Amino acid sequence: MNNRSSISLRNGMLLALIPLCCGFGWGKTDPCKEARTSLDMLAKVADPLKREKMAASILKACPDGAAGLFIRALTEKPDAAIARYREVLAKDDTIAEAHGNLGLLLHEKGLDQEAAAELTRGIMGPPDPRYHRALADITNDGDLPALALFHYDQALKAFPDDVDLHTGRAEACLELKQFDKAEEEFIRLKALKPEEAKFRLGLADVYRKTGRLDRAIDELRSHLSKTSDKEGHLLLAEVLMEKGERDAAREEYLAAGVDVTINPDDFVRKGDEYLKAREYGQAIAAYQTALKGRPAWPAIQHKLGRAQMSAGRDDEALVTLTPLIKAGSADGAVFNDLGMLHERSGRLDEAIAAYRSCITHDPDQVNAHRKLAEIYTWRGSFAEAAEQYRELIRLRGDTPLYHLNLGKVYDRLKEPKQAVSEYETAVRLDPDMLEGHRELARIFSRDRQTAKAEHHYKEVLRLQSEDEVARNGLITLYVKQKRYDDLTGFVKDWLDQAPGDPQRHYRLGLVYEFKREYDPAISEYKAALALQPDHARMLLALGRVLMKTGRLSDAKAMLEASKKADPTLPEPQLLLSSLQSDSQPLKKKAHKSPGKGKKAPASKAKPARKK
């Protein structure tokens, strides 16, 4: 017992020593984790001294971790800060402020696409109006005025009297046709900066766009009484032209420095004539001259853009048409042309936005629906493509191609009933639509609707007699239904169309061989070989039939010729080996042979052994 007690005591002492020897430290925490937690709280600290003290403690606790690197980035120059923020995010991608600050720096350098992605991650963290402000600037320069308006609203909560923000918001409202809100913004901007000409002109333009021409004239005359500028005179001239006051407009054009000796209407007529004659360079020059006589003329600016597109001068056309959109054009045709320009340059997102805007202004614009359907199909967005093709059918239901394409989209959406319905409509509208018959034959064959499949295969062959898929499909149907006479007649008719084609003789020979009509099979194989003597498979087929009919020496000669024509073909060697092992024809092998007779006594001997 004493011995056991001493052992237990010794073991207890050893256990007590283990923590001391191993450096016991279970209560120790990771300083970088604490620094990361402090970093989340840093944005909420308003007092500059407290914020500076907290930043210093974060940097001291975790100098090389994500939190410490973030603190360093705050005080670095732009290029170094960009590199540092990237380093921070490589270590910890969840720091929203690092994304946002990186986005601000990228925006300052003009890298707006990358900046937008980072700023979007930034606004997911603690509220920072700077991120919304930058995103508003980026989105307002593109085709996303609604998104820009949202970001302007968020930024204005922190900067309510910021002139640039109100200006951007006014521009976004104009693009969205929210003229009442645009008017409010320009009135507010006039109050913030009474001497700023562009705000008075902006307000006058809103009055003009909403049909309040007299108010626009009053606003412009009030502005021009204090200061004379070309832009004000030009806008007033355009408003007066809209009112039909041509003499007064002429005076304003003169004050704006416009060459009134030019008769814009004459040059427009010339431009139209040149455009009709496809003399695009001269049309462009004529329209440009017309715009010198009347600069703000949207209809002619649009014609100029179209002439530039026709001449392949897409970059110039984009420069010509984009201001029309910015000025609040509600002409669907302008958006359609802009969509085509973006599509031709591979900017499909911008093209989709432009085509959708076109449909908003002109729901019956066929080209915009068609282009959207094609882009969505190409991208694999089949539900959206189907929606556009349905709209096209609503507008042009008598166009078989739209039904065909909608059928294909339904096929991709795994909706076979709707696909069949559209294909059938397509071939009803155009009985000679080859592709429609092909699709119906494929679906009916797959679904074992043999009569319908046969009809459409025949229609395909009527339209294109050499269609291999349709011919093979029809042959397969005949074989499955054991309609051998129909099969023979079909292949014979095919041969009659081109009796000099060895393949057709060969195919007819195969049909006869399949039906065990060996003599006509031999005749067709020989006819094929007369036209193409060294064809390995034709030689093989003739040798095979000669074996079946007992003409072994002739069969051997054909099989050896086949082997020589194509040494890689295995069948000739197999049949030659069969000939060497058995001198009887293949046809007779099916009957009782002497070999089987020799085995008979052995089978009778088994019962004798049992006795």
XYZ file of C-alpha atoms in Angstrom:
611
model
C 0.000 0.000 0.000
C 2.805 2.394 0.915
C 4.419 1.718 -2.458
C 1.160 2.549 -4.292
C 0.774 5.789 -2.333
C 4.286 6.962 -3.229
C 3.672 6.252 -6.937
C 0.416 8.241 -6.897
C 2.094 11.143 -5.145
C 4.947 11.179 -7.680
C 2.487 11.145 -10.615
C 0.571 14.037 -9.107
C 3.735 16.111 -8.796
C 4.655 15.399 -12.425
C 1.230 16.531 -13.605
C 1.610 19.735 -11.614
C 4.983 20.441 -13.254
C 3.747 19.979 -16.868
C 2.082 23.423 -17.174
C 5.161 25.109 -15.699
C 7.495 23.396 -18.161
C 5.237 24.094 -21.171
C 4.858 27.854 -20.641
C 1.225 28.025 -19.528
C -0.601 30.825 -21.388
C -4.257 29.929 -22.045
C -5.498 33.440 -21.260
C -3.370 35.174 -23.965
C -5.264 36.909 -26.839
C -4.292 37.711 -30.458
C -3.414 41.449 -30.612
C -4.364 41.651 -34.337
C -7.874 40.391 -33.585
C -8.265 43.084 -30.932
C -6.850 45.668 -33.369
C -9.349 44.539 -36.022
C -12.209 45.004 -33.551
C -10.883 48.466 -32.648
C -10.704 49.344 -36.351
C -14.444 48.703 -36.714
C -15.040 51.179 -33.867
C -12.646 53.813 -35.273
C -15.155 55.159 -37.818
C -17.631 55.926 -35.015
C -15.141 58.083 -33.064
C -15.808 61.754 -33.866
C -13.240 63.394 -31.552
C -9.989 63.910 -33.572
C -7.704 63.409 -30.546
C -9.415 60.197 -29.472
C -9.387 58.978 -33.058
C -5.656 59.692 -33.395
C -4.926 57.910 -30.120
C -6.972 54.848 -31.142
C -5.257 54.721 -34.546
C -1.835 54.784 -32.852
C -2.805 51.916 -30.527
C -4.065 49.841 -33.496
C -0.808 50.416 -35.382
C 1.264 49.508 -32.323
C -0.734 46.350 -31.570
C -0.735 44.993 -35.137
C 1.807 46.821 -37.339
C 1.916 44.206 -40.130
C -1.667 42.956 -40.020
C -4.621 44.254 -42.017
C -5.672 46.725 -39.298
C -2.195 48.254 -38.918
C -1.675 48.492 -42.683
C -5.023 50.297 -42.978
C -3.867 52.925 -40.442
C -0.657 53.422 -42.437
C -2.607 53.874 -45.684
C -4.598 56.755 -44.173
C -1.534 59.030 -44.092
C 0.219 57.951 -47.305
C 0.317 59.668 -50.702
C -2.205 58.462 -53.316
C -0.088 55.918 -55.237
C 1.398 54.454 -52.062
C -2.028 54.427 -50.396
C -3.551 52.530 -53.351
C -0.863 49.856 -53.056
C -1.322 49.735 -49.257
C -5.105 49.350 -49.441
C -4.647 46.494 -51.909
C -2.285 44.883 -49.393
C -4.878 45.364 -46.638
C -7.616 43.716 -48.708
C -5.353 40.813 -49.636
C -5.095 40.082 -45.897
C -8.707 40.903 -44.960
C -11.275 41.474 -47.709
C -14.028 42.374 -45.212
C -12.787 45.882 -44.325
C -15.418 48.008 -46.076
C -13.553 51.281 -45.455
C -10.488 49.920 -47.241
C -12.658 49.177 -50.281
C -14.281 52.616 -50.098
C -11.056 54.573 -49.640
C -9.417 52.608 -52.447
C -12.414 53.448 -54.641
C -12.039 57.174 -53.896
C -8.374 57.116 -54.884
C -9.077 55.171 -58.083
C -11.857 57.644 -58.967
C -9.416 60.533 -58.576
C -7.101 58.776 -61.061
C -9.955 58.310 -63.554
C -10.185 54.512 -63.152
C -13.945 54.681 -62.723
C -14.896 51.093 -63.584
C -12.657 49.620 -60.877
C -13.494 52.511 -58.549
C -17.232 51.798 -58.826
C -16.704 48.174 -57.772
C -14.656 49.194 -54.714
C -16.997 52.039 -53.718
C -19.984 49.696 -53.910
C -18.231 47.439 -51.390
C -17.421 50.533 -49.343
C -21.045 51.665 -48.877
C -21.812 48.280 -47.298
C -19.814 49.345 -44.228
C -20.156 52.349 -41.906
C -21.961 55.261 -43.642
C -19.580 57.532 -45.522
C -21.173 60.164 -47.797
C -17.917 60.529 -49.739
C -18.485 57.091 -51.263
C -22.006 58.023 -52.398
C -20.717 61.292 -53.807
C -18.076 59.529 -55.917
C -20.549 56.872 -57.078
C -23.001 59.612 -58.056
C -20.352 61.257 -60.239
C -19.446 57.935 -61.873
C -22.999 56.769 -62.576
C -24.172 60.193 -63.774
C -21.500 60.104 -66.490
C -22.887 56.789 -67.762
C -26.334 55.490 -68.640
C -27.590 55.024 -65.072
C -29.286 58.301 -64.042
C -31.673 56.569 -61.595
C -28.740 55.061 -59.692
C -26.928 58.404 -59.799
C -29.999 60.095 -58.313
C -30.008 57.624 -55.401
C -26.345 58.334 -54.617
C -26.849 62.116 -54.909
C -29.723 61.878 -52.415
C -27.531 59.945 -49.965
C -24.600 62.352 -50.327
C -26.813 65.438 -49.900
C -27.838 64.229 -46.441
C -24.298 65.064 -45.328
C -23.652 67.993 -47.699
C -27.038 69.754 -48.077
C -25.636 72.968 -49.599
C -23.082 71.393 -51.926
C -23.508 73.069 -55.320
C -21.878 70.256 -57.319
C -24.189 67.662 -55.768
C -27.301 69.713 -56.521
C -26.037 70.293 -60.083
C -25.521 66.579 -60.635
C -28.921 65.812 -59.145
C -30.559 68.320 -61.505
C -28.856 66.670 -64.500
C -29.985 63.204 -63.379
C -33.573 64.451 -62.963
C -33.478 65.911 -66.483
C -32.323 62.586 -67.939
C -35.122 60.800 -66.080
C -37.668 63.361 -67.363
C -38.424 64.318 -63.746
C -38.782 67.964 -64.740
C -40.523 69.063 -61.532
C -37.563 67.870 -59.435
C -35.085 69.368 -61.913
C -36.906 72.698 -61.628
C -36.656 72.570 -57.814
C -32.915 71.902 -58.052
C -32.235 74.798 -60.446
C -34.271 77.175 -58.255
C -32.230 76.028 -55.236
C -28.992 76.434 -57.204
C -29.999 79.970 -58.231
C -30.446 80.773 -54.545
C -27.066 79.241 -53.648
C -25.216 80.937 -56.534
C -27.328 83.783 -57.958
C -24.680 84.945 -60.428
C -24.052 81.521 -61.989
C -25.329 81.671 -65.580
C -25.656 77.930 -66.155
C -28.309 77.581 -63.427
C -30.530 80.268 -64.993
C -30.065 78.632 -68.394
C -30.839 75.240 -66.883
C -34.085 76.527 -65.385
C -35.046 78.147 -68.710
C -34.361 74.852 -70.493
C -36.679 73.031 -68.058
C -39.421 75.556 -68.850
C -38.797 74.980 -72.554
C -38.915 71.177 -72.258
C -42.212 71.354 -70.351
C -43.800 73.647 -72.956
C -43.722 76.811 -70.830
C -42.081 78.858 -73.569
C -43.126 82.285 -72.234
C -41.593 81.535 -68.831
C -38.436 80.320 -70.573
C -38.255 83.576 -72.577
C -38.777 85.670 -69.411
C -36.055 83.770 -67.561
C -33.617 84.142 -70.458
C -34.354 87.851 -71.023
C -33.875 88.460 -67.282
C -30.533 86.661 -67.441
C -29.390 88.455 -70.618
C -30.318 91.864 -69.160
C -27.574 91.358 -66.565
C -24.964 89.665 -68.718
C -24.647 88.813 -72.383
C -23.417 85.343 -73.256
C -23.627 83.338 -76.476
C -25.225 80.312 -74.849
C -28.082 82.414 -73.464
C -28.732 84.114 -76.811
C -28.598 80.757 -78.605
C -31.104 79.135 -76.230
C -33.407 82.142 -76.502
C -33.170 81.917 -80.315
C -34.249 78.263 -80.196
C -37.194 79.029 -77.898
C -38.287 81.878 -80.175
C -38.020 79.546 -83.194
C -40.322 77.101 -81.426
C -42.790 79.945 -80.859
C -42.579 80.849 -84.546
C -41.004 84.262 -83.924
C -38.369 83.909 -86.656
C -37.307 87.577 -86.873
C -36.698 87.808 -83.131
C -34.898 84.457 -83.277
C -32.673 85.769 -86.101
C -31.541 88.662 -83.883
C -30.671 86.259 -81.080
C -28.759 83.987 -83.477
C -26.753 87.041 -84.584
C -26.031 87.908 -80.940
C -24.900 84.293 -80.408
C -22.439 84.593 -83.300
C -24.325 82.227 -85.597
C -23.916 82.775 -89.338
C -27.466 83.761 -90.277
C -26.524 83.994 -93.954
C -26.725 80.206 -93.973
C -30.177 78.875 -94.745
C -30.268 75.703 -92.613
C -33.334 74.322 -94.396
C -31.544 74.377 -97.770
C -28.602 72.418 -96.407
C -30.931 69.934 -94.717
C -32.603 69.274 -98.088
C -29.196 68.785 -99.688
C -28.152 66.449 -96.882
C -31.299 64.355 -97.362
C -30.629 64.063 -101.106
C -27.021 63.020 -100.544
C -28.095 60.497 -97.906
C -30.654 58.966 -100.278
C -27.944 58.683 -102.957
C -25.626 57.036 -100.378
C -23.112 59.852 -100.740
C -22.506 59.841 -97.002
C -19.513 62.197 -96.857
C -21.403 64.959 -98.653
C -24.507 64.333 -96.526
C -22.419 64.738 -93.362
C -20.954 68.026 -94.630
C -24.419 69.373 -95.542
C -25.923 68.527 -92.135
C -22.932 70.041 -90.333
C -23.387 73.272 -92.311
C -27.100 73.310 -91.447
C -26.207 73.002 -87.759
C -23.894 76.007 -88.068
C -26.936 78.024 -89.100
C -29.057 76.521 -86.349
C -26.861 74.779 -83.755
C -29.496 73.338 -81.420
C -31.584 71.341 -83.880
C -32.099 67.807 -82.492
C -33.730 66.345 -85.609
C -30.810 67.364 -87.839
C -28.268 66.355 -85.222
C -29.880 62.909 -85.307
C -29.687 62.845 -89.116
C -26.015 63.780 -88.893
C -25.420 60.900 -86.476
C -27.153 58.459 -88.832
C -25.102 59.671 -91.805
C -21.929 59.163 -89.758
C -23.076 55.635 -88.847
C -23.744 54.847 -92.512
C -20.255 56.081 -93.392
C -18.742 53.787 -90.738
C -17.663 56.740 -88.603
C -19.097 55.248 -85.417
C -16.961 57.221 -82.959
C -18.129 60.491 -84.501
C -21.729 59.270 -84.491
C -21.466 58.461 -80.777
C -20.194 61.993 -80.075
C -23.083 63.418 -82.123
C -25.896 61.344 -80.592
C -24.874 61.210 -76.916
C -25.639 64.924 -76.259
C -29.182 64.343 -77.553
C -29.694 61.754 -74.803
C -28.103 64.037 -72.216
C -30.428 66.840 -73.327
C -33.411 64.640 -72.513
C -34.395 63.306 -75.941
C -37.558 61.216 -75.850
C -37.108 59.949 -79.412
C -36.924 56.157 -79.376
C -35.073 56.172 -82.705
C -32.144 58.040 -81.115
C -31.837 55.389 -78.384
C -32.120 52.655 -81.023
C -29.233 54.124 -83.020
C -27.192 54.546 -79.845
C -27.857 50.881 -79.021
C -26.608 49.853 -82.458
C -23.409 51.865 -81.957
C -22.742 50.214 -78.592
C -23.537 46.764 -79.992
C -21.187 47.241 -82.947
C -18.406 48.130 -80.496
C -19.103 45.080 -78.309
C -20.467 47.126 -75.373
C -23.457 44.835 -74.874
C -24.517 46.104 -71.435
C -24.705 49.645 -72.789
C -26.495 48.357 -75.905
C -29.124 46.592 -73.770
C -29.665 49.768 -71.716
C -30.083 51.859 -74.888
C -32.468 49.387 -76.560
C -34.553 49.184 -73.382
C -34.719 52.989 -73.239
C -35.822 52.937 -76.872
C -38.689 50.573 -76.003
C -39.647 52.762 -73.037
C -40.132 55.706 -75.404
C -41.391 53.651 -78.351
C -42.834 50.261 -77.250
C -43.484 49.243 -80.866
C -39.899 49.699 -82.066
C -39.348 46.358 -83.821
C -35.588 46.665 -84.279
C -34.948 47.272 -80.565
C -37.005 44.199 -79.579
C -35.219 42.093 -82.213
C -31.766 43.235 -81.132
C -32.557 42.568 -77.469
C -33.847 39.091 -78.360
C -30.650 38.316 -80.269
C -28.336 39.599 -77.509
C -30.229 37.712 -74.786
C -30.168 34.507 -76.860
C -26.439 34.872 -77.470
C -25.880 35.412 -73.739
C -28.023 32.417 -72.776
C -30.695 34.571 -71.094
C -33.476 32.561 -72.734
C -36.391 33.748 -70.572
C -35.606 37.370 -71.480
C -35.142 36.401 -75.136
C -38.549 34.680 -75.156
C -40.144 37.843 -73.759
C -38.711 39.909 -76.619
C -39.729 37.402 -79.317
C -43.275 37.372 -77.915
C -43.314 41.162 -78.251
C -42.074 40.850 -81.833
C -44.871 38.385 -82.597
C -47.356 40.804 -81.049
C -46.082 43.465 -83.434
C -45.362 41.280 -86.479
C -47.156 37.989 -85.964
C -47.021 37.175 -89.671
C -43.210 36.934 -89.688
C -42.309 33.211 -89.664
C -38.715 33.842 -88.554
C -39.866 35.240 -85.190
C -41.938 32.099 -84.549
C -38.971 29.911 -85.529
C -36.603 31.758 -83.179
C -39.118 31.705 -80.323
C -39.453 27.954 -80.891
C -35.680 27.573 -80.554
C -35.711 29.583 -77.329
C -38.504 27.389 -75.925
C -36.393 24.376 -76.909
C -33.535 25.734 -74.789
C -35.964 26.384 -71.933
C -37.079 22.706 -72.078
C -40.623 23.652 -73.066
C -41.228 21.272 -76.015
C -44.980 21.857 -76.395
C -44.536 25.601 -76.825
C -41.575 24.959 -79.146
C -43.645 22.666 -81.398
C -46.478 25.199 -81.475
C -44.126 27.963 -82.659
C -42.375 25.743 -85.222
C -45.729 24.645 -86.644
C -46.843 28.269 -86.900
C -43.593 29.107 -88.685
C -44.029 26.384 -91.356
C -47.704 27.232 -91.736
C -46.757 30.832 -92.520
C -43.897 29.685 -94.751
C -44.277 26.074 -95.998
C -40.794 26.282 -97.541
C -39.048 27.098 -94.247
C -36.375 24.403 -94.235
C -35.211 24.963 -90.652
C -38.747 24.777 -89.260
C -39.330 21.363 -90.874
C -35.942 20.172 -89.611
C -36.759 21.115 -86.019
C -40.204 19.492 -86.161
C -38.784 16.299 -87.693
C -36.170 16.137 -84.927
C -38.696 16.616 -82.111
C -41.329 14.222 -83.542
C -38.674 11.573 -84.210
C -37.394 11.910 -80.639
C -40.958 11.654 -79.285
C -41.731 8.621 -81.528
C -44.469 10.419 -83.440
C -43.344 8.618 -86.579
C -46.045 9.782 -89.015
C -45.381 13.458 -88.242
C -41.624 12.929 -88.258
C -41.856 11.212 -91.677
C -43.896 14.104 -93.092
C -41.372 16.720 -92.015
C -38.354 14.654 -93.104
C -39.947 14.438 -96.568
C -40.541 18.198 -96.529
C -36.878 18.778 -95.728
C -35.845 16.528 -98.632
C -38.312 18.292 -100.922
C -36.583 21.565 -100.135
C -33.035 20.194 -99.994
C -32.683 16.764 -101.581
C -29.116 16.239 -100.329
C -29.921 16.732 -96.622
C -28.047 13.811 -95.047
C -29.717 14.093 -91.623
C -33.236 13.979 -93.072
C -32.395 11.076 -95.400
C -30.823 9.015 -92.618
C -33.723 9.887 -90.304
C -36.249 8.654 -92.862
C -34.258 5.452 -93.486
C -34.161 4.807 -89.723
C -37.940 5.243 -89.514
C -38.516 2.733 -92.343
C -36.185 0.171 -90.761
C -37.765 0.511 -87.292
C -41.228 0.061 -88.801
C -40.011 -2.836 -91.029
C -41.283 -1.015 -94.112
C -38.654 -2.546 -96.339
C -40.498 -1.999 -99.621
C -40.871 1.705 -98.802
C -37.190 1.765 -97.870
C -36.214 0.168 -101.198
C -38.376 2.578 -103.173
C -36.981 5.556 -101.270
C -33.340 4.604 -101.909
C -34.128 3.761 -105.569
C -35.666 7.199 -106.065
C -32.596 8.734 -104.501
C -30.367 6.741 -106.881
C -32.441 7.802 -109.888
C -31.618 11.446 -109.085
C -27.869 10.759 -109.538
C -27.165 7.347 -111.151
C -23.472 8.205 -111.437
C -23.024 8.407 -107.644
C -21.282 5.238 -106.344
C -22.488 5.867 -102.779
C -26.120 5.624 -103.856
C -25.538 2.258 -105.580
C -23.730 1.102 -102.435
C -26.618 2.201 -100.163
C -29.169 0.409 -102.378
C -26.970 -2.684 -102.287
C -27.028 -2.586 -98.470
C -30.833 -2.414 -98.532
C -31.041 -5.464 -100.830
C -28.522 -7.336 -98.682
C -30.537 -6.511 -95.566
C -33.633 -7.949 -97.310
C -31.568 -11.056 -98.317
C -32.069 -10.283 -101.987
C -28.477 -11.125 -102.830
C -28.485 -11.005 -106.645
C -29.697 -7.375 -106.892
C -27.334 -6.549 -103.996
C -24.382 -7.955 -105.983
C -25.515 -5.994 -109.025
C -25.586 -2.686 -107.076
C -22.234 -3.318 -105.379
C -20.646 -4.031 -108.764
C -22.176 -0.849 -110.188
C -20.715 1.117 -107.253
C -17.255 -0.434 -107.762
C -17.366 0.298 -111.469
C -17.586 3.967 -110.509
C -15.164 3.768 -107.529
C -12.983 0.632 -107.910
C -10.746 0.950 -104.815
C -13.401 1.647 -102.169
C -12.632 -0.699 -99.264
C -16.160 -0.943 -97.847
C -17.749 -1.541 -101.251
C -15.243 -4.357 -101.905
C -15.980 -5.751 -98.429
C -19.746 -5.664 -99.036
C -19.431 -7.486 -102.373
C -17.112 -10.092 -100.846
C -19.528 -10.614 -97.944
C -22.522 -11.248 -100.271
C -20.459 -13.567 -102.504
C -19.624 -15.624 -99.392
C -23.299 -15.808 -98.495
C -24.103 -17.125 -101.979
C -21.303 -19.716 -101.923
C -18.975 -18.075 -104.477
C -15.974 -18.395 -102.217
C -13.109 -17.839 -104.650
C -14.705 -14.617 -105.922
C -15.441 -13.637 -102.323
C -11.810 -14.215 -101.334
C -10.579 -12.017 -104.185
C -12.922 -9.160 -103.147
C -11.971 -9.428 -99.470
C -8.247 -9.380 -100.260
C -8.789 -6.319 -102.461
C -10.697 -4.643 -99.591
C -7.880 -5.424 -97.163
C -5.360 -3.960 -99.597
C -7.461 -0.806 -100.112
C -7.686 -0.195 -96.343
C -5.374 -2.310 -94.150
C -6.900 -0.786 -90.982
C -10.361 -2.219 -91.728
C -10.789 -5.335 -89.495
C -13.779 -7.029 -91.212
C -11.981 -8.276 -94.381
C -9.379 -10.165 -92.322
C -12.064 -11.701 -90.097
C -14.005 -12.983 -93.114
C -10.830 -14.264 -94.787
C -9.996 -16.177 -91.602
C -13.500 -17.644 -91.685
C -12.950 -18.763 -95.288
C -9.698 -20.503 -94.371
C -11.254 -22.367 -91.436
C -14.331 -23.490 -93.298
C -14.672 -24.078 -97.020
C -18.474 -24.017 -96.852
C -20.381 -20.835 -97.739
C -21.800 -18.778 -94.893
C -25.331 -19.484 -96.039
C -24.899 -23.235 -95.523
C -23.398 -22.797 -92.053
C -26.868 -22.027 -90.835
C -27.850 -25.692 -91.608
C -26.613 -28.832 -89.836
C -22.921 -29.421 -90.639
C -20.746 -32.554 -90.521
C -18.983 -31.123 -87.472
C -22.197 -31.197 -85.523
C -22.845 -34.733 -86.726
C -19.547 -35.945 -85.318
C -20.466 -34.628 -81.884
C -23.696 -36.636 -81.826
C -22.205 -39.963 -80.654
C -20.518 -38.188 -77.761
C -23.844 -36.781 -76.625
C -25.414 -40.244 -76.818
C -22.533 -41.805 -74.901
C -23.284 -39.844 -71.716
C -26.367 -41.863 -70.704
C -24.429 -45.090 -71.424
C -21.815 -44.059 -68.854
C -24.526 -43.500 -66.259
C -25.690 -47.060 -66.814
